[in-house]
GROMACS .gro file of C-alpha atoms in nm:
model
  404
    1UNK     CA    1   6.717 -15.407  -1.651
    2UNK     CA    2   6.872 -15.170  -1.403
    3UNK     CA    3   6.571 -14.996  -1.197
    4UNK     CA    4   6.372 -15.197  -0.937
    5UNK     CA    5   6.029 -15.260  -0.959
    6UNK     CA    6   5.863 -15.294  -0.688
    7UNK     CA    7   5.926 -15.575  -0.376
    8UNK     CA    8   5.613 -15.842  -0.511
    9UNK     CA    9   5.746 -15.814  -0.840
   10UNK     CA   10   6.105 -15.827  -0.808
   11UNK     CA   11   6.073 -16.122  -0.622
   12UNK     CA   12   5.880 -16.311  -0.843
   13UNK     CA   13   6.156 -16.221  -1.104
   14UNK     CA   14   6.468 -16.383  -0.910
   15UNK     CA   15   6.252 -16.700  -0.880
   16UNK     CA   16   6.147 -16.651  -1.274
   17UNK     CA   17   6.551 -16.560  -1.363
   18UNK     CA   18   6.620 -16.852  -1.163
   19UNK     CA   19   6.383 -17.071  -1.332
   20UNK     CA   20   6.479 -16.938  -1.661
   21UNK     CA   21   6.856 -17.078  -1.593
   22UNK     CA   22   6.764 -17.373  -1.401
   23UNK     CA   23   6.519 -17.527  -1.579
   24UNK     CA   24   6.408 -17.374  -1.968
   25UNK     CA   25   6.704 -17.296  -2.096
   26UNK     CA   26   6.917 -17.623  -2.042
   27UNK     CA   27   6.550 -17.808  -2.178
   28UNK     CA   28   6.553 -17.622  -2.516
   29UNK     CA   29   6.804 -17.877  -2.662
   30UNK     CA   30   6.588 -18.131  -2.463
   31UNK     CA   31   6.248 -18.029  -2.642
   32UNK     CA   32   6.419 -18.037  -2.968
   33UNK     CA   33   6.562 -18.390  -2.959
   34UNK     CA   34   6.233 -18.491  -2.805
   35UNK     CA   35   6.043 -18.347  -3.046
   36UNK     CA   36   6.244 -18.518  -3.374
   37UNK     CA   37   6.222 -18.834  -3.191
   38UNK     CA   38   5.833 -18.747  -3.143
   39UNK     CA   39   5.578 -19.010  -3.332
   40UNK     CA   40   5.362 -18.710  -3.463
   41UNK     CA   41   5.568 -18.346  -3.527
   42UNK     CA   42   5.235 -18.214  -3.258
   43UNK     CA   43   5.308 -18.444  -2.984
   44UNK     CA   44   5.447 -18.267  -2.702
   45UNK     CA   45   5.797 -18.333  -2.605
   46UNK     CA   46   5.733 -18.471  -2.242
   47UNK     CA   47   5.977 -18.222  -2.116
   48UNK     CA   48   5.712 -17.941  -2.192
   49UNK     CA   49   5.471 -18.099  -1.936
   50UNK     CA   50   5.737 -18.126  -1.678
   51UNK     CA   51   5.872 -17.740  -1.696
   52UNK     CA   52   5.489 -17.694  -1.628
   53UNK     CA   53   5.471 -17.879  -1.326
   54UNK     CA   54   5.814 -17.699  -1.202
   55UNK     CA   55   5.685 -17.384  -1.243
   56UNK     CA   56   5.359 -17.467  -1.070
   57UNK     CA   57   5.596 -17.552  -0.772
   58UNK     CA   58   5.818 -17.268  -0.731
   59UNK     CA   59   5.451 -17.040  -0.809
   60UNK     CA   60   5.581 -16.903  -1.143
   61UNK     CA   61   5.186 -17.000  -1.267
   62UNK     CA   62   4.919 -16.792  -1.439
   63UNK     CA   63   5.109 -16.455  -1.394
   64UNK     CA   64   4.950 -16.320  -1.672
   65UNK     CA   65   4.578 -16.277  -1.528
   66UNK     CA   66   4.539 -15.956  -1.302
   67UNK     CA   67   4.192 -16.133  -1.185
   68UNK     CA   68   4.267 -16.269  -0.842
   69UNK     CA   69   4.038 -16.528  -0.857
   70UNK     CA   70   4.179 -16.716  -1.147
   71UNK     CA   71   4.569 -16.616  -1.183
   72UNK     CA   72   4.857 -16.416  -0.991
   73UNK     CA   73   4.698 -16.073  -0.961
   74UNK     CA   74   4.949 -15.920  -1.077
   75UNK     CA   75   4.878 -15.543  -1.262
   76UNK     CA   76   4.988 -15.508  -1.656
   77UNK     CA   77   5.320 -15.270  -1.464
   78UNK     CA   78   5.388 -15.627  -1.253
   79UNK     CA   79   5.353 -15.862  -1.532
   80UNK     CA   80   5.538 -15.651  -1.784
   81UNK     CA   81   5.926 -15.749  -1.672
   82UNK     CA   82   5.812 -16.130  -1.605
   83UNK     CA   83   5.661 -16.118  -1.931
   84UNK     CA   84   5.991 -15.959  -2.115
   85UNK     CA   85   6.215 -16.290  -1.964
   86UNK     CA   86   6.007 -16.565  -2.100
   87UNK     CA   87   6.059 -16.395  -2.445
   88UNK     CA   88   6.404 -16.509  -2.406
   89UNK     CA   89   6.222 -16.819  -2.496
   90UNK     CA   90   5.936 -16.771  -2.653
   91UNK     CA   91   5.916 -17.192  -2.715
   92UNK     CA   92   5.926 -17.326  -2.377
   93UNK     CA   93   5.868 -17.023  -2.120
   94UNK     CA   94   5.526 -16.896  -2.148
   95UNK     CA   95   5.438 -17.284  -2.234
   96UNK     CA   96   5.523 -17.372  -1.870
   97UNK     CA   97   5.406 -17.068  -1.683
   98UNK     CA   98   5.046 -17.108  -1.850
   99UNK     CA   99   5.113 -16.792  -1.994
  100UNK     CA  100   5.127 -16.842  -2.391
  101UNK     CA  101   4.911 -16.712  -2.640
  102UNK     CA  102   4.630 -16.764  -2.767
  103UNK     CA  103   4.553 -16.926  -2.412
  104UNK     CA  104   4.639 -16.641  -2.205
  105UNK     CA  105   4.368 -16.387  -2.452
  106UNK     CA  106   4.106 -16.684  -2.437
  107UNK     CA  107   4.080 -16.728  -2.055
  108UNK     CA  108   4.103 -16.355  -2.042
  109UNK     CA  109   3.818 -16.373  -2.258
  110UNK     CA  110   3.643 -16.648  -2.034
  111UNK     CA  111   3.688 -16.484  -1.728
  112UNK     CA  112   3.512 -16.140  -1.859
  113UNK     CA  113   3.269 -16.235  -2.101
  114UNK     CA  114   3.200 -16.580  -2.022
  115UNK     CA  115   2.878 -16.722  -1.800
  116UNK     CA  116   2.943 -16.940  -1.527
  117UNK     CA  117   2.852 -17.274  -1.725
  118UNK     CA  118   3.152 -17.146  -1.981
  119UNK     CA  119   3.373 -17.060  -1.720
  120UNK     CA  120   3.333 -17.419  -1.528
  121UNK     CA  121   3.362 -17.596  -1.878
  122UNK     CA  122   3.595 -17.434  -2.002
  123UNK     CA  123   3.797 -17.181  -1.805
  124UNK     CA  124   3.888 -17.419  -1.553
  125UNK     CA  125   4.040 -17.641  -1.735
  126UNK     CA  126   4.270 -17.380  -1.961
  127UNK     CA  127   4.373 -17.243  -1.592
  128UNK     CA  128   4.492 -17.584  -1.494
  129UNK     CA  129   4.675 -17.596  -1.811
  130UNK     CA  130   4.528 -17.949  -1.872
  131UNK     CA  131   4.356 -17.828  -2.219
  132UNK     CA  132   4.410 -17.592  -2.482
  133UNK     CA  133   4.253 -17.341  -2.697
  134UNK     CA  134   4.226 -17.146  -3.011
  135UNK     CA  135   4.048 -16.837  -3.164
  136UNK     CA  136   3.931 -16.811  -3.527
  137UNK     CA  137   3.882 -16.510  -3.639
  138UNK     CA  138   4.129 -16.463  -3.935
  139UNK     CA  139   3.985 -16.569  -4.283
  140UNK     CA  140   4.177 -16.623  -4.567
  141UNK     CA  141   3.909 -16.498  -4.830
  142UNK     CA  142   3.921 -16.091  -4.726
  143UNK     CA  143   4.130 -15.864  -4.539
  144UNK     CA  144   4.065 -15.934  -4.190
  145UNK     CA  145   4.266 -15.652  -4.029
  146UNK     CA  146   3.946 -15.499  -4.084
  147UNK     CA  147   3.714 -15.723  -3.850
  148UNK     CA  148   3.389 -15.614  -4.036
  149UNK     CA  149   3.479 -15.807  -4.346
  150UNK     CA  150   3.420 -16.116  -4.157
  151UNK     CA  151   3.231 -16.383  -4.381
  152UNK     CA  152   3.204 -16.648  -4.160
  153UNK     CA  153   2.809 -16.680  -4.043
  154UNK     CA  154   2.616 -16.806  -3.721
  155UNK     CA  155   2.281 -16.865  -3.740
  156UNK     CA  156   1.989 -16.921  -3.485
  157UNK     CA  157   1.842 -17.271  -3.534
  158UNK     CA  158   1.560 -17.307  -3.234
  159UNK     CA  159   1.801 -17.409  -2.914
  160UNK     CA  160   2.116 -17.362  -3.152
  161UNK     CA  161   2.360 -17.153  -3.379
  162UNK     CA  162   2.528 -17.355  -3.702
  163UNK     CA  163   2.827 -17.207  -3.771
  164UNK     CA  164   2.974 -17.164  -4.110
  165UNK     CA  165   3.312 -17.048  -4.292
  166UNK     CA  166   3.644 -17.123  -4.326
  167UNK     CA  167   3.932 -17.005  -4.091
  168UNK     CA  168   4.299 -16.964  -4.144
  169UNK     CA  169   4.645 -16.957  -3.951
  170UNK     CA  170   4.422 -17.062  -3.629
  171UNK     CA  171   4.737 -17.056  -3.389
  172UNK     CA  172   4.715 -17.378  -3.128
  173UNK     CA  173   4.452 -17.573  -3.355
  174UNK     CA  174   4.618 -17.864  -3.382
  175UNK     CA  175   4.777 -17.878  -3.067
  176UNK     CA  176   4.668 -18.238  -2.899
  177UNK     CA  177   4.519 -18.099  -2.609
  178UNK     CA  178   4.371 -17.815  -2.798
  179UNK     CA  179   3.952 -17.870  -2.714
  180UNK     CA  180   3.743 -17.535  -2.818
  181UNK     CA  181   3.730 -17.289  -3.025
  182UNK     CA  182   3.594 -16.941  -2.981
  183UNK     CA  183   3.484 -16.848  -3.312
  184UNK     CA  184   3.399 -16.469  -3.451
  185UNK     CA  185   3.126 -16.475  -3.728
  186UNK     CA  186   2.861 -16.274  -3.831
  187UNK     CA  187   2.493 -16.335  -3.630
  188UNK     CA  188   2.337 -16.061  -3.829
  189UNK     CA  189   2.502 -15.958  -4.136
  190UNK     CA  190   2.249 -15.638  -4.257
  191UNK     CA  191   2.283 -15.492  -3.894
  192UNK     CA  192   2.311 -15.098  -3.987
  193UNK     CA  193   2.602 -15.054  -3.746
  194UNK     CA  194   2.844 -15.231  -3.901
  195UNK     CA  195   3.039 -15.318  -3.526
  196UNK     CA  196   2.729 -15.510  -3.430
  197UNK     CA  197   2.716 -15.778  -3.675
  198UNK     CA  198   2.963 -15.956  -3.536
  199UNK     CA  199   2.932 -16.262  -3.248
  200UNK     CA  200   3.133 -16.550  -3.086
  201UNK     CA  201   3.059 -16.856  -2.993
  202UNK     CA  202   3.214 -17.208  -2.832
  203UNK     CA  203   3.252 -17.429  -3.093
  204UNK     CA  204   3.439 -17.782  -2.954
  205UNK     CA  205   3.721 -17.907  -3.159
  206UNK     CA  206   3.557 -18.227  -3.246
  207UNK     CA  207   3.205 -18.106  -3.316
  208UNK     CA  208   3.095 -18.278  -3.642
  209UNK     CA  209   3.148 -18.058  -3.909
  210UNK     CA  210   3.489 -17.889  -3.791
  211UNK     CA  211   3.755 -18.039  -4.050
  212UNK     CA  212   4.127 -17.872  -3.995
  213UNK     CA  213   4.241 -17.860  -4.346
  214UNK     CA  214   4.586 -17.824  -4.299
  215UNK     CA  215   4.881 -17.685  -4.105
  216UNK     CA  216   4.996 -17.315  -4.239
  217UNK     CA  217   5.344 -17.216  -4.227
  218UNK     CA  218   5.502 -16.876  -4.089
  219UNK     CA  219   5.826 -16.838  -4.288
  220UNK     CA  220   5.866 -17.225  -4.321
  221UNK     CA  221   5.814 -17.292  -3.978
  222UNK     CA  222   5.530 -17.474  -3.856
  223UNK     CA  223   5.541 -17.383  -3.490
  224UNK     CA  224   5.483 -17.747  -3.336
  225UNK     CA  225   5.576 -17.638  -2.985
  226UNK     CA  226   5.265 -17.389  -2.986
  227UNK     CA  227   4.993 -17.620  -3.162
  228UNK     CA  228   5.104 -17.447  -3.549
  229UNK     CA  229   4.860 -17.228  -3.714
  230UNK     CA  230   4.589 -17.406  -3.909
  231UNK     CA  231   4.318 -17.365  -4.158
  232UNK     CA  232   3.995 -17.455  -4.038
  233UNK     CA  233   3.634 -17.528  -4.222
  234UNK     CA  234   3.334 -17.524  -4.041
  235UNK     CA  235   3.097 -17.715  -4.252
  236UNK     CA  236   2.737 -17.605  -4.048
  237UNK     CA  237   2.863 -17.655  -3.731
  238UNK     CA  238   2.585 -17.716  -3.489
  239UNK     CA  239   2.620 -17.548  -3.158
  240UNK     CA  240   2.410 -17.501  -2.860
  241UNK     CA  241   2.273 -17.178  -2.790
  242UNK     CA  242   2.427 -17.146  -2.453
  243UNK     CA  243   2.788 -17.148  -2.658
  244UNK     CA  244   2.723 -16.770  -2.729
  245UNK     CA  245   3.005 -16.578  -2.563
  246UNK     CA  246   2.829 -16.223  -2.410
  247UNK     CA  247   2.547 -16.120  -2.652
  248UNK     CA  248   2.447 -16.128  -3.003
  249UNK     CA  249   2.655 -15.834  -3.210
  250UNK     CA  250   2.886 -15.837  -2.908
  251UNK     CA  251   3.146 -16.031  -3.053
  252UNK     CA  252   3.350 -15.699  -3.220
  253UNK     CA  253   3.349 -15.514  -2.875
  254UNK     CA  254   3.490 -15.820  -2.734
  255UNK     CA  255   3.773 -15.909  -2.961
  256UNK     CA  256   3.875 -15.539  -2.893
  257UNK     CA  257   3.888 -15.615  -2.489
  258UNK     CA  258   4.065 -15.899  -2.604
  259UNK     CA  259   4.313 -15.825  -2.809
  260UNK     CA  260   4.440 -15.505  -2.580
  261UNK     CA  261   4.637 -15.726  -2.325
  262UNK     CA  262   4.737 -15.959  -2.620
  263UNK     CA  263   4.953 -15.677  -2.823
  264UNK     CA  264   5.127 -15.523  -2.492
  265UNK     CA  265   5.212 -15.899  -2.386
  266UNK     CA  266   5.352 -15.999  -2.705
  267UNK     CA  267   5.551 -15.652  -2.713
  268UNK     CA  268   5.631 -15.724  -2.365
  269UNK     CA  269   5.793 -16.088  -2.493
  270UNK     CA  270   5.959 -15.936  -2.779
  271UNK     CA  271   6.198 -15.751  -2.546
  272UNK     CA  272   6.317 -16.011  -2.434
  273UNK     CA  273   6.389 -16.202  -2.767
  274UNK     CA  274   6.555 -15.894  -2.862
  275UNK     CA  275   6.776 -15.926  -2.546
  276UNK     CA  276   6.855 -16.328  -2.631
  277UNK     CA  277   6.944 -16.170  -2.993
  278UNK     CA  278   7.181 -15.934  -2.833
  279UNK     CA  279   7.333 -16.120  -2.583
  280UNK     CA  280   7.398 -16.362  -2.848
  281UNK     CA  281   7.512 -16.127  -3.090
  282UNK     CA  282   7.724 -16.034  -2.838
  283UNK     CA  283   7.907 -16.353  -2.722
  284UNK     CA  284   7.968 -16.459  -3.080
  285UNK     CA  285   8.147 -16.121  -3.185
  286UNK     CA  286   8.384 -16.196  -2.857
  287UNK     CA  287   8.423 -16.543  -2.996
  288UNK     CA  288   8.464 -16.491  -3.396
  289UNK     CA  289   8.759 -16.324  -3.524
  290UNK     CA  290   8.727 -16.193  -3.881
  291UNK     CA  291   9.027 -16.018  -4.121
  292UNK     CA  292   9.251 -16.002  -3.796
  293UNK     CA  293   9.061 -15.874  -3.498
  294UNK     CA  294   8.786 -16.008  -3.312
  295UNK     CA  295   8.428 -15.935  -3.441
  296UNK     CA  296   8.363 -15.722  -3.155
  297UNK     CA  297   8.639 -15.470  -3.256
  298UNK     CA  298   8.508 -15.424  -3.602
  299UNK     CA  299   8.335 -15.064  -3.569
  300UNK     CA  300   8.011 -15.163  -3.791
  301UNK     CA  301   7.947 -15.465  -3.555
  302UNK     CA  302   8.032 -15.209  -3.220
  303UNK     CA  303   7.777 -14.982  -3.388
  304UNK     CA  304   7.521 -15.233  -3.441
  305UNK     CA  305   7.543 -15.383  -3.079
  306UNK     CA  306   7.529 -15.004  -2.941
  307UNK     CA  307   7.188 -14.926  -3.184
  308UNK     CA  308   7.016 -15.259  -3.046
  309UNK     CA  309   7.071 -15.119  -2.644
  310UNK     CA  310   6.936 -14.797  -2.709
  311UNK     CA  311   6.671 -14.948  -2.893
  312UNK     CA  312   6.584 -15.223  -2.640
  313UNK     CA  313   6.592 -14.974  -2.333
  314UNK     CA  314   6.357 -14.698  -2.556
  315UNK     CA  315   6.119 -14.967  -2.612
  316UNK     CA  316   6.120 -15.086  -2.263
  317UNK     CA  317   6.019 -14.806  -2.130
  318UNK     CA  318   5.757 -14.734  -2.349
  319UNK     CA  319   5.625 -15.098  -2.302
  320UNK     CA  320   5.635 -14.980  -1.919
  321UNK     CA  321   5.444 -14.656  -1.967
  322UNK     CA  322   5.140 -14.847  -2.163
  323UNK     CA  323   5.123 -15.058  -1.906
  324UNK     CA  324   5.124 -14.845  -1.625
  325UNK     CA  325   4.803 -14.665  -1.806
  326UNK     CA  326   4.662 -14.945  -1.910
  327UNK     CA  327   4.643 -15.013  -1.492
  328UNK     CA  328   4.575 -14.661  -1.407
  329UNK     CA  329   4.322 -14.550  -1.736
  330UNK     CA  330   4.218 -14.833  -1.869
  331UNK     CA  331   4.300 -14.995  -2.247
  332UNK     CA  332   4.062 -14.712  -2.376
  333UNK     CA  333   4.296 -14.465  -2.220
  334UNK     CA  334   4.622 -14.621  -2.331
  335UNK     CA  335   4.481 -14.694  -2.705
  336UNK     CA  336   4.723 -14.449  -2.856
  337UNK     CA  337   5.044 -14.624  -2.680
  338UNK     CA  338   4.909 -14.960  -2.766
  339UNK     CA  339   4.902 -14.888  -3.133
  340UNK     CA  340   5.252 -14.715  -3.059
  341UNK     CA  341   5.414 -15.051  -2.887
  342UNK     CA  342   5.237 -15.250  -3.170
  343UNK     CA  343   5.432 -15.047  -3.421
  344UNK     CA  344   5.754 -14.999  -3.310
  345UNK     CA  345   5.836 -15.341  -3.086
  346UNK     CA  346   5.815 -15.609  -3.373
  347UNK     CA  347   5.951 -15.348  -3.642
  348UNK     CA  348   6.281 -15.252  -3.422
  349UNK     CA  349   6.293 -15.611  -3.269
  350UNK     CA  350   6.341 -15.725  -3.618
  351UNK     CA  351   6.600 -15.517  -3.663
  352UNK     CA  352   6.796 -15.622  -3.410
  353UNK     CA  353   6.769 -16.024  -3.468
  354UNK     CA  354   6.850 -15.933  -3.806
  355UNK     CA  355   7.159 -15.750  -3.743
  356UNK     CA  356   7.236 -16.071  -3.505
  357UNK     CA  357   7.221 -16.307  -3.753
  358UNK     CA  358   7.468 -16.115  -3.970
  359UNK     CA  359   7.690 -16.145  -3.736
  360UNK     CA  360   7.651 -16.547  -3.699
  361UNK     CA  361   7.691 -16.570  -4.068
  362UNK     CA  362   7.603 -16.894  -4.199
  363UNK     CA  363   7.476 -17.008  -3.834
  364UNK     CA  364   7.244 -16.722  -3.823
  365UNK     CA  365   7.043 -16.903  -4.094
  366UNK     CA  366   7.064 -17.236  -3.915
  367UNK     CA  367   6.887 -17.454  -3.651
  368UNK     CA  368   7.200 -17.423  -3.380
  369UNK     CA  369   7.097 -17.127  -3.261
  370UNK     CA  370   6.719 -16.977  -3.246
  371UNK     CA  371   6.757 -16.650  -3.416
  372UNK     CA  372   6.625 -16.780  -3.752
  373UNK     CA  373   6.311 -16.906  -3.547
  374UNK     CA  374   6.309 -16.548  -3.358
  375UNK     CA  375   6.332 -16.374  -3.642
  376UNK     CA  376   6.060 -16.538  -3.789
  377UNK     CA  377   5.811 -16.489  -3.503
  378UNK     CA  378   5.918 -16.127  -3.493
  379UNK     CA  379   5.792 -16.025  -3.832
  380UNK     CA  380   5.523 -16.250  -3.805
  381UNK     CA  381   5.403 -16.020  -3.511
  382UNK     CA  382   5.445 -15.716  -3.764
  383UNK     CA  383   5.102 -15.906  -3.917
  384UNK     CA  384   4.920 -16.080  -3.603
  385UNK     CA  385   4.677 -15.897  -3.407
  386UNK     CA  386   4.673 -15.611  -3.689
  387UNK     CA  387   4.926 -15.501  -3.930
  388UNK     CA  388   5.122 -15.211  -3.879
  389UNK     CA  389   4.958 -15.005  -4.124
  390UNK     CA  390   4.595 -15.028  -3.970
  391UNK     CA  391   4.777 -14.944  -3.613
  392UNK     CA  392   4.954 -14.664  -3.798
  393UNK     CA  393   4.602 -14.531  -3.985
  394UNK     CA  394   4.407 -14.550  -3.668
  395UNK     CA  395   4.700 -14.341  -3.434
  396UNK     CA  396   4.753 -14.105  -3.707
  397UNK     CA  397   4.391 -14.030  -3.721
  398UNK     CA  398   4.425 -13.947  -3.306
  399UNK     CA  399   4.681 -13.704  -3.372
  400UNK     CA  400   4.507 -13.524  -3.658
  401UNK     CA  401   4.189 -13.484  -3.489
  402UNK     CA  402   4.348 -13.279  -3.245
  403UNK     CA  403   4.407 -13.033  -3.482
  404UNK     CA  404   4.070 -12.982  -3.659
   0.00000   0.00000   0.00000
């Protein structure tokens, strides 16, 4: 990244970079050896927990929140480049800053939506990064790209809602720490505007009733730095009243408010996995001579490396603009680039890993390096927080209505 930002945020990156070389990247093999050696595959290698309290040191902590009162302050145009370097490793990094997902959406959730009762049970803790979280919204019955298909139901009982339905790829479920849920269900289901059916409420991990079936896999990974993704029955559910997050038939507005940071910080991420693909793309086409010449003199292999910067920097910048007007408009007035971002980040990003582990060969495949993993997470994101085809049908529809 060649231009400057501006002095707050540049030096929070040198202490970030710093961090990044210092401390995360010489624990990945750490994590992983803890890990096997772990009792349970969801036990936290104890090197996790101490990255955390490094980075809560050297102030690398809660970057992500732009509220003063609960994280760094930092605008979406700040947070965008610090964001981009812990995707170089997307296991540990946004672990130890208290910046990884589905955390970072949920407190961002707390912090707007939730009452000051939620906030002090809840909130707090997740800032602290002493408990997790996870949001249930995804069902594995109907398409759930379209958020009005929801089946899951919460009902009024007196001083309650019982919560019913069954949940699936739940990311950070079974995470030890992992303590609430925020759950999206319908409150009233023959509501004639079909955007005001919808609800959430606080539903604890170990209310009676909530059964985690079983862990899901993405691509044959399980994800057991991140708490995997898991499918979740609530079997009537009882929950206090006071659990409702905002108002009844509130609960589509907020996943929108929600999910608007969550798609630019993911893209933001990406960018840098695509950089850890191409600087290891990179260092093994130095290293690997194929058919008499190094790797990095065969002209298909220049070409691809040359594709994946001009890719990386395009995206970049376009990350950078929807951030900026996310800042200066608001996520209404940046919807069109966030559909754009969500479209073309995981979709070229893939790409790139891709062409990377071509030119690893056999290793490309393997657990020495993390490009199978990256790859992986990558087209997963082509899925999570809507496919590309419902970003694509909604920014199409933009553009066309200009013209009628």
């Amino acid at each position: 990244m060649d231009f400057a930002f501006d002095a707050r945020t540049e030096e929070l990156r040198g202490r970030l970079l710093a961090f990044m070389d210092e401390q995360v990247h010489p624990a990945e093999a750490v994590a992983a050896r803890q890990r096997q050696e772990a009792a349970s595959p969801w036990d936290v290698p104890p090197v996790v927990e101490e990255l955390k309290a490094e980075a809560r040191r050297r102030g690398l902590w809660n970057l992500f929140l732009p509220d003063e009162r609960y994280g760094a302050g930092l605008t979406n145009l700040q947070y965008a480049p610090l964001a981009e370097i812990t995707g170089r490793s997307p296991q540990l990094a946004p672990t130890a800053l208290n910046c990884a997902a589905p955390d970072t959406g949920n407190m961002e959730l707390l912090a707007q939506f939730g009452t000051a009762e939620q906030r002090e049970l809840w909130l707090e803790p997740l800032l602290a990064g002493t408990m997790r979280s996870a949001f249930a919204m995804t069902e594995p019955d109907v398409a759930s790209s379209d958020a009005t298909n929801i089946e899951t139901r919460i009902e009024r009982d007196g001083d309650a809602y019982v919560v019913t339905g069954r949940k699936w790829y739940i990311s950070g479920a079974l995470h030890p720490d992992c303590r609430i849920f925020i759950v999206m269900g319908k409150t009233d289901p023959d509501a004639t505007d079909i955007r005001r059916q919808q609800s959430m409420v606080l539903v604890p991990r170990d209310a009676p009733g909530v059964r985690i079936r079983r862990a899901m896999r993405v691509y044959g990974y399980e994800d057991h730095y991140h708490g995997g993704h898991a499918e979740v029955v609530f079997d009537r559910v009882r929950v206090p009243a006071h659990h409702l997050v905002g108002e009844e038939g509130g609960g589509f507005a907020i996943a929108q408010a929600r999910l608007g940071p969550g798609r630019i910080h993911h893209c933001m991420r990406l960018i840098g996995m695509a950089e850890r693909a191409i600087e290891l793309m990179c260092r093994r086409a130095v290293a690997r001579t194929a058919f008499g010449k190094p790797l990095a003199e065969q002209g298909v292999v220049r070409e691809w490396i040359a594709d994946a910067r001009v890719a990386v920097e395009q995206l970049r910048l376009l990350v950078l603009k929807t951030a900026w007007l996310m800042d200066t408009v608001g996520n209404r007035g940046a919807h069109t680039e966030i559909q754009a971002i969500k479209i073309a980040t995981p979709r070229t990003v893939v790409d790139i890993i891709d062409r990377a582990v071509q030119v690893h060969g056999a290793a490309g495949v393997g657990q020495d390096f993390p490009l199978a993993e990256l790859w992986a997470a990558a087209r997963t994101l082509r899925l999570a927080d809507g496919p590309d085809e419902v970003h694509q049908r909604s920014l199409a529809r933009r553009e066309l209505a200009r013209y009628r």
